[in-house]
Short mmCIF file of C-alpha atoms in Angstrom, two decimals:
data_model
loop_
_atom_site.label_atom_id
_atom_site.label_comp_id
_atom_site.label_asym_id
_atom_site.label_seq_id
_atom_site.Cartn_x
_atom_site.Cartn_y
_atom_site.Cartn_z
CA UNK Y 1 -0.15 0.37 0.19
CA UNK Y 2 1.60 3.34 -1.17
CA UNK Y 3 1.79 5.61 1.67
CA UNK Y 4 -0.16 9.42 1.50
CA UNK Y 5 3.44 11.36 0.06
CA UNK Y 6 4.05 8.66 -2.23
CA UNK Y 7 -0.36 8.98 -3.85
CA UNK Y 8 -0.09 12.84 -3.96
CA UNK Y 9 3.54 13.36 -4.65
CA UNK Y 10 4.35 15.25 -1.93
CA UNK Y 11 7.14 15.12 0.42
CA UNK Y 12 6.93 15.45 4.75
CA UNK Y 13 7.50 18.98 5.23
CA UNK Y 14 10.05 19.19 7.49
CA UNK Y 15 9.47 20.81 11.47
CA UNK Y 16 11.55 23.97 10.56
CA UNK Y 17 8.91 24.55 7.12
CA UNK Y 18 6.24 23.63 9.43
CA UNK Y 19 7.25 26.21 11.90
CA UNK Y 20 6.94 29.06 9.16
CA UNK Y 21 3.74 27.60 7.79
CA UNK Y 22 1.19 26.74 10.96
CA UNK Y 23 2.78 31.11 11.42
CA UNK Y 24 1.82 32.51 8.40
CA UNK Y 25 -1.74 30.79 8.85
CA UNK Y 26 -1.78 31.37 12.07
CA UNK Y 27 -1.84 35.43 10.81
CA UNK Y 28 -4.19 35.06 8.36
CA UNK Y 29 -6.37 33.39 10.83
CA UNK Y 30 -6.21 36.67 13.94
CA UNK Y 31 -6.73 39.33 10.43
CA UNK Y 32 -9.76 37.79 8.88
CA UNK Y 33 -10.36 37.87 12.86
CA UNK Y 34 -9.82 41.83 13.09
CA UNK Y 35 -6.84 41.37 14.26
CA UNK Y 36 -3.97 44.48 14.01
CA UNK Y 37 -0.63 43.26 13.75
CA UNK Y 38 1.25 46.37 14.99
CA UNK Y 39 -1.28 46.57 17.83
CA UNK Y 40 -2.77 43.07 18.82
CA UNK Y 41 -6.12 44.23 18.14
CA UNK Y 42 -7.93 46.18 16.58
CA UNK Y 43 -11.02 48.03 17.80
CA UNK Y 44 -14.02 48.95 14.86
CA UNK Y 45 -16.14 50.14 18.31
CA UNK Y 46 -20.06 49.10 18.18
CA UNK Y 47 -21.02 50.43 14.96
CA UNK Y 48 -21.36 46.63 13.86
CA UNK Y 49 -23.78 46.67 16.60
CA UNK Y 50 -25.90 49.33 15.89
CA UNK Y 51 -27.96 51.25 13.72
CA UNK Y 52 -25.84 53.85 10.88
CA UNK Y 53 -26.95 57.19 11.64
CA UNK Y 54 -29.70 59.21 8.76
CA UNK Y 55 -27.84 59.79 5.65
CA UNK Y 56 -26.40 63.30 5.50
CA UNK Y 57 -28.84 66.36 4.98
CA UNK Y 58 -26.89 68.00 1.30
CA UNK Y 59 -27.23 64.32 -0.04
CA UNK Y 60 -31.05 63.78 0.29
CA UNK Y 61 -31.90 67.38 -0.77
CA UNK Y 62 -29.67 66.94 -3.47
CA UNK Y 63 -31.70 63.76 -4.94
CA UNK Y 64 -32.72 63.74 -8.57
CA UNK Y 65 -36.14 64.38 -8.48
CA UNK Y 66 -37.08 62.14 -12.11
CA UNK Y 67 -39.91 62.33 -13.37
CA UNK Y 68 -41.73 59.07 -14.98
CA UNK Y 69 -42.00 58.29 -17.90
CA UNK Y 70 -44.36 56.47 -20.18
CA UNK Y 71 -42.33 53.59 -21.12
CA UNK Y 72 -41.46 53.52 -16.84
CA UNK Y 73 -45.31 53.43 -16.48
CA UNK Y 74 -46.08 51.26 -18.65
CA UNK Y 75 -43.88 48.69 -17.14
CA UNK Y 76 -45.73 49.70 -14.05
CA UNK Y 77 -42.79 50.59 -12.40
CA UNK Y 78 -43.44 50.36 -8.24
CA UNK Y 79 -42.28 52.08 -5.77
CA UNK Y 80 -40.76 49.39 -4.14
CA UNK Y 81 -41.17 51.25 -0.72
CA UNK Y 82 -45.36 51.55 -0.57
CA UNK Y 83 -45.67 48.62 -3.61
CA UNK Y 84 -47.95 51.19 -5.66
CA UNK Y 85 -46.96 51.56 -9.31
CA UNK Y 86 -45.71 54.73 -10.65
CA UNK Y 87 -47.61 57.13 -12.99
CA UNK Y 88 -46.34 58.16 -15.26
CA UNK Y 89 -45.32 62.20 -14.91
CA UNK Y 90 -45.14 61.45 -11.31
CA UNK Y 91 -41.96 63.13 -9.18
CA UNK Y 92 -40.37 60.36 -7.48
CA UNK Y 93 -36.96 60.26 -6.45
CA UNK Y 94 -33.48 58.66 -7.56
CA UNK Y 95 -30.80 57.33 -5.18
CA UNK Y 96 -27.51 57.04 -6.12
CA UNK Y 97 -27.65 52.99 -7.68
CA UNK Y 98 -30.55 54.54 -9.86
CA UNK Y 99 -33.22 52.71 -7.51
CA UNK Y 100 -36.93 55.39 -7.37
CA UNK Y 101 -38.76 55.62 -4.35
CA UNK Y 102 -41.56 58.24 -3.93
CA UNK Y 103 -40.46 60.57 -1.80
CA UNK Y 104 -42.70 60.20 0.09
CA UNK Y 105 -41.09 57.17 0.75
CA UNK Y 106 -37.51 57.61 0.73
CA UNK Y 107 -37.38 60.48 2.50
CA UNK Y 108 -38.35 59.42 5.95
CA UNK Y 109 -36.40 56.67 5.50
CA UNK Y 110 -33.10 58.72 5.28
CA UNK Y 111 -33.77 60.24 7.64
CA UNK Y 112 -33.47 56.72 9.82
CA UNK Y 113 -30.98 55.39 8.25
CA UNK Y 114 -28.09 56.29 5.40
CA UNK Y 115 -29.37 53.31 2.70
CA UNK Y 116 -31.32 51.67 0.09
CA UNK Y 117 -33.93 50.08 0.88
CA UNK Y 118 -32.81 47.69 -1.31
CA UNK Y 119 -29.67 47.32 -2.69
CA UNK Y 120 -28.24 48.87 1.32
CA UNK Y 121 -26.10 50.79 -0.39
CA UNK Y 122 -24.46 53.49 1.37
CA UNK Y 123 -25.21 58.00 1.21
CA UNK Y 124 -22.43 60.23 3.60
CA UNK Y 125 -23.82 60.41 7.23
CA UNK Y 126 -23.56 63.85 8.88
CA UNK Y 127 -21.68 61.77 11.10
CA UNK Y 128 -17.81 62.51 11.23
CA UNK Y 129 -17.08 58.50 14.17
CA UNK Y 130 -19.73 56.64 11.28
CA UNK Y 131 -17.54 57.63 8.04
CA UNK Y 132 -13.86 57.11 10.21
CA UNK Y 133 -16.04 53.99 10.76
CA UNK Y 134 -16.22 53.04 8.00
CA UNK Y 135 -13.04 53.99 6.76
CA UNK Y 136 -11.89 52.05 9.02
CA UNK Y 137 -13.57 48.99 7.93
CA UNK Y 138 -12.55 49.90 3.78
CA UNK Y 139 -9.20 49.61 5.40
CA UNK Y 140 -8.90 46.42 7.38
CA UNK Y 141 -10.23 44.41 5.19
CA UNK Y 142 -8.03 46.08 2.59
CA UNK Y 143 -4.66 44.91 4.87
CA UNK Y 144 -6.63 41.06 5.84
CA UNK Y 145 -6.60 40.70 1.73
CA UNK Y 146 -2.86 41.88 1.03
CA UNK Y 147 -1.80 40.08 3.52
CA UNK Y 148 -3.28 36.53 2.91
CA UNK Y 149 -2.30 37.00 -0.39
CA UNK Y 150 0.60 38.13 0.83
CA UNK Y 151 0.45 34.55 3.11
CA UNK Y 152 -0.55 32.56 0.30
CA UNK Y 153 1.78 33.60 -2.06
CA UNK Y 154 4.86 33.09 -0.11
CA UNK Y 155 3.22 29.28 1.38
CA UNK Y 156 3.24 27.95 -2.04
CA UNK Y 157 6.01 30.03 -3.71
CA UNK Y 158 8.13 27.37 -1.94
CA UNK Y 159 6.84 24.48 -2.73
CA UNK Y 160 8.38 23.20 -5.49
CA UNK Y 161 6.23 20.96 -8.72
#
């Protein structure tokens, strides 16, 4: 009966190489759990547990007003909030994601939260702490992705065919 290494056409890893691989895997696990290498932990505050703040007033006021065309009315498009069909020549608000809403439906929504009710695209807020949280979250994702890429590359660059 063939050994595991013969079946998989590979060599057993020497202890030093195994230690390096385990250390890299542990680093990857830590990064994926949101830990920062420099400080030992990465505080994303408690925004993950709370609702986002309302959309910025200036952004809400600048949402384009669109007039429903006859083609759109013929397609029986509905407001995703109240589920009423848009009527020809009716004025509605258009979100940056291109979703359309009755003004009376989307404005109360955006006064409570900063995202599209359909796709959750986030609008800017007037809350500097939340805006910093969003930037930190993007940075953490980028760091984790880059670190994992480096780890994977270093793990497999030493593998010989």
